[in-house]
Amino acid sequence: MKSSKMGKKDASGIHGTQVDQYRKQIGKQDYKKAKKSLKASKAAHDLKKSSTPVKDTILIVLTGLCAVVALYLTLYWYLNNKEPIFDDV
């Protein structure tokens, strides 16, 4: 009778390690799936957080307009403050 109990303990020990290995394998798979879904949700959040193409276009146009206005004002000031070349008049 003792040998039959001993056999059960040995079998359960092997079975226990196989179950543990199976659980580890499932845990790794779940971790990989969770990691992929986390990356996807981060990408979706970043896409939502980033500005839209319309906002980018408006910003570029306004920046260009400011540069043109600044150039115009600089040239206007430079040309109006210049002394006349001919003082005979």
Coordinates of N, CA and C in Angstrom, one line a residue:
M1 N 0.8 -1.2 0.0 CA 0.0 0.0 0.0 C 0.8 1.3 0.0
K2 N 2.0 1.2 0.7 CA 2.8 2.3 0.7 C 3.3 2.7 -0.7
S3 N 3.6 1.7 -1.5 CA 4.1 2.0 -2.8 C 3.1 2.7 -3.7
S4 N 1.8 2.4 -3.5 CA 0.8 3.0 -4.3 C 0.7 4.5 -3.9
K5 N 0.8 4.8 -2.6 CA 0.8 6.2 -2.2 C 2.0 7.0 -2.7
M6 N 3.1 6.3 -2.7 CA 4.3 6.9 -3.1 C 4.2 7.2 -4.6
G7 N 3.6 6.3 -5.3 CA 3.5 6.5 -6.8 C 2.6 7.7 -7.0
K8 N 1.6 7.9 -6.2 CA 0.7 9.1 -6.4 C 1.4 10.4 -6.1
K9 N 2.2 10.4 -5.1 CA 3.0 11.6 -4.8 C 3.9 11.9 -5.9
D10 N 4.6 10.9 -6.4 CA 5.5 11.2 -7.5 C 4.8 11.7 -8.7
A11 N 3.7 11.1 -9.0 CA 2.9 11.5 -10.2 C 2.3 12.9 -10.0
S12 N 1.9 13.3 -8.8 CA 1.4 14.6 -8.6 C 2.5 15.6 -8.6
G13 N 3.7 15.3 -8.3 CA 4.8 16.2 -8.3 C 5.2 16.5 -9.8
I14 N 5.2 15.5 -10.6 CA 5.4 15.7 -12.1 C 4.3 16.5 -12.7
H15 N 3.1 16.1 -12.3 CA 1.9 16.8 -12.8 C 1.9 18.3 -12.4
G16 N 2.3 18.5 -11.1 CA 2.4 19.9 -10.6 C 3.4 20.7 -11.4
T17 N 4.5 20.2 -11.8 CA 5.5 21.0 -12.5 C 5.0 21.3 -14.0
Q18 N 4.3 20.3 -14.5 CA 3.7 20.5 -15.9 C 2.6 21.6 -15.8
V19 N 1.8 21.6 -14.8 CA 0.8 22.6 -14.6 C 1.5 24.0 -14.4
D20 N 2.5 24.0 -13.6 CA 3.2 25.3 -13.4 C 3.8 25.8 -14.7
Q21 N 4.4 24.9 -15.5 CA 4.9 25.3 -16.8 C 3.8 25.8 -17.7
Y22 N 2.7 25.1 -17.7 CA 1.5 25.5 -18.5 C 1.1 26.9 -18.1
R23 N 1.0 27.1 -16.8 CA 0.5 28.4 -16.3 C 1.5 29.5 -16.7
K24 N 2.8 29.2 -16.6 CA 3.8 30.2 -17.0 C 3.7 30.6 -18.5
Q25 N 3.4 29.5 -19.3 CA 3.3 29.8 -20.7 C 2.0 30.6 -21.0
I26 N 0.9 30.4 -20.3 CA -0.3 31.2 -20.5 C 0.0 32.6 -20.0
G27 N 0.7 32.7 -18.9 CA 1.0 34.1 -18.4 C 1.9 34.8 -19.4
K28 N 2.8 34.2 -20.0 CA 3.7 34.9 -21.0 C 2.8 35.3 -22.2
Q29 N 1.9 34.5 -22.7 CA 1.0 34.8 -23.8 C 0.1 36.0 -23.4
D30 N -0.4 36.0 -22.2 CA -1.3 37.1 -21.7 C -0.5 38.4 -21.6
Y31 N 0.8 38.3 -21.2 CA 1.6 39.5 -21.1 C 1.9 40.0 -22.5
K32 N 2.1 39.2 -23.5 CA 2.4 39.6 -24.8 C 1.1 40.3 -25.4
K33 N 0.0 39.7 -25.1 CA -1.3 40.3 -25.6 C -1.5 41.7 -24.9
A34 N -1.3 41.7 -23.6 CA -1.5 43.0 -22.9 C -0.6 44.0 -23.4
K35 N 0.7 43.7 -23.7 CA 1.7 44.6 -24.1 C 1.3 45.2 -25.5
K36 N 0.8 44.3 -26.4 CA 0.3 44.8 -27.7 C -0.9 45.7 -27.6
S37 N -1.8 45.4 -26.7 CA -3.0 46.2 -26.6 C -2.6 47.5 -25.9
L38 N -1.6 47.5 -25.0 CA -1.2 48.7 -24.4 C -0.5 49.6 -25.4
K39 N 0.3 49.1 -26.3 CA 0.9 49.9 -27.3 C -0.1 50.5 -28.2
A40 N -1.1 49.7 -28.6 CA -2.2 50.2 -29.5 C -3.0 51.3 -28.8
S41 N -3.3 51.2 -27.5 CA -4.0 52.2 -26.8 C -3.2 53.5 -26.7
K42 N -1.9 53.3 -26.5 CA -1.0 54.5 -26.4 C -0.9 55.2 -27.7
A43 N -0.8 54.5 -28.8 CA -0.8 55.1 -30.1 C -2.1 55.8 -30.4
A44 N -3.2 55.2 -30.1 CA -4.5 55.9 -30.3 C -4.6 57.2 -29.5
H45 N -4.1 57.1 -28.3 CA -4.1 58.3 -27.4 C -3.2 59.4 -28.0
D46 N -2.1 59.0 -28.4 CA -1.1 60.0 -29.0 C -1.7 60.6 -30.3
L47 N -2.4 59.8 -31.1 CA -3.0 60.3 -32.3 C -4.1 61.3 -32.0
K48 N -4.9 61.0 -30.9 CA -6.0 61.9 -30.5 C -5.4 63.1 -29.9
K49 N -4.3 63.0 -29.2 CA -3.7 64.2 -28.5 C -3.0 65.1 -29.5
S50 N -2.5 64.6 -30.6 CA -1.7 65.4 -31.6 C -2.7 66.3 -32.3
S51 N -2.2 67.4 -32.9 CA -3.0 68.4 -33.6 C -3.5 67.8 -34.9
T52 N -4.6 68.4 -35.3 CA -5.1 67.9 -36.6 C -4.4 68.6 -37.8
P53 N -4.6 68.1 -39.0 CA -3.9 68.8 -40.1 C -4.4 70.2 -40.4
V54 N -5.7 70.5 -40.0 CA -6.2 71.8 -40.2 C -5.5 72.8 -39.3
K55 N -5.3 72.4 -38.1 CA -4.6 73.3 -37.1 C -3.2 73.5 -37.6
D56 N -2.5 72.5 -38.1 CA -1.1 72.6 -38.6 C -1.1 73.6 -39.7
T57 N -2.0 73.4 -40.7 CA -2.0 74.3 -41.8 C -2.3 75.8 -41.4
I58 N -3.2 76.0 -40.6 CA -3.5 77.4 -40.1 C -2.2 77.9 -39.4
L59 N -1.6 77.2 -38.6 CA -0.4 77.6 -37.9 C 0.7 78.0 -38.9
I60 N 0.9 77.2 -39.9 CA 1.9 77.5 -40.9 C 1.6 78.7 -41.7
V61 N 0.3 78.9 -42.1 CA -0.1 80.1 -42.8 C 0.1 81.3 -42.0
L62 N -0.3 81.3 -40.7 CA -0.1 82.4 -39.8 C 1.4 82.8 -39.6
T63 N 2.2 81.8 -39.5 CA 3.6 82.0 -39.3 C 4.2 82.7 -40.5
G64 N 3.8 82.2 -41.7 CA 4.3 82.8 -43.0 C 3.8 84.3 -43.1
L65 N 2.6 84.5 -42.7 CA 2.0 85.9 -42.8 C 2.7 86.8 -41.8
C66 N 3.0 86.3 -40.6 CA 3.8 87.1 -39.6 C 5.2 87.5 -40.2
A67 N 5.8 86.5 -40.9 CA 7.1 86.8 -41.4 C 7.1 87.8 -42.5
V68 N 6.1 87.8 -43.4 CA 5.9 88.7 -44.4 C 5.6 90.1 -43.9
V69 N 4.8 90.2 -42.9 CA 4.4 91.5 -42.2 C 5.7 92.1 -41.5
A70 N 6.5 91.2 -40.9 CA 7.7 91.7 -40.2 C 8.7 92.2 -41.3
L71 N 8.8 91.5 -42.4 CA 9.7 92.0 -43.5 C 9.2 93.3 -44.0
Y72 N 7.9 93.4 -44.3 CA 7.3 94.7 -44.8 C 7.6 95.8 -43.8
L73 N 7.3 95.6 -42.5 CA 7.5 96.7 -41.6 C 9.0 97.1 -41.5
T74 N 9.9 96.1 -41.5 CA 11.3 96.4 -41.5 C 11.7 97.3 -42.7
L75 N 11.3 96.9 -43.9 CA 11.7 97.6 -45.1 C 11.0 99.0 -45.1
Y76 N 9.8 99.1 -44.6 CA 9.1 100.4 -44.6 C 9.9 101.3 -43.6
W77 N 10.2 100.8 -42.5 CA 10.9 101.7 -41.5 C 12.3 102.1 -42.1
Y78 N 13.0 101.2 -42.7 CA 14.3 101.4 -43.2 C 14.3 102.5 -44.4
L79 N 13.3 102.4 -45.2 CA 13.2 103.3 -46.4 C 12.7 104.6 -45.9
N80 N 11.8 104.7 -44.9 CA 11.3 106.0 -44.5 C 12.3 106.8 -43.6
N81 N 13.2 106.1 -43.0 CA 14.2 106.8 -42.1 C 15.5 107.2 -42.9
K82 N 15.6 106.8 -44.1 CA 16.7 107.1 -44.9 C 16.7 108.6 -45.3
E83 N 17.9 109.2 -45.2 CA 18.0 110.6 -45.7 C 17.9 110.7 -47.2
P84 N 17.3 111.7 -47.7 CA 17.2 111.9 -49.1 C 18.6 112.1 -49.7
I85 N 18.9 111.5 -50.9 CA 20.2 111.6 -51.5 C 20.4 113.0 -52.1
F86 N 19.4 113.5 -52.7 CA 19.5 114.9 -53.3 C 18.8 115.9 -52.3
D87 N 19.6 116.8 -51.8 CA 19.1 117.8 -50.9 C 18.9 119.1 -51.6
D88 N 19.0 119.2 -53.0 CA 18.9 120.5 -53.7 C 17.4 121.0 -53.7
V89 N 16.5 120.2 -53.4 CA 15.2 120.6 -53.6 C 14.7 121.5 -52.5

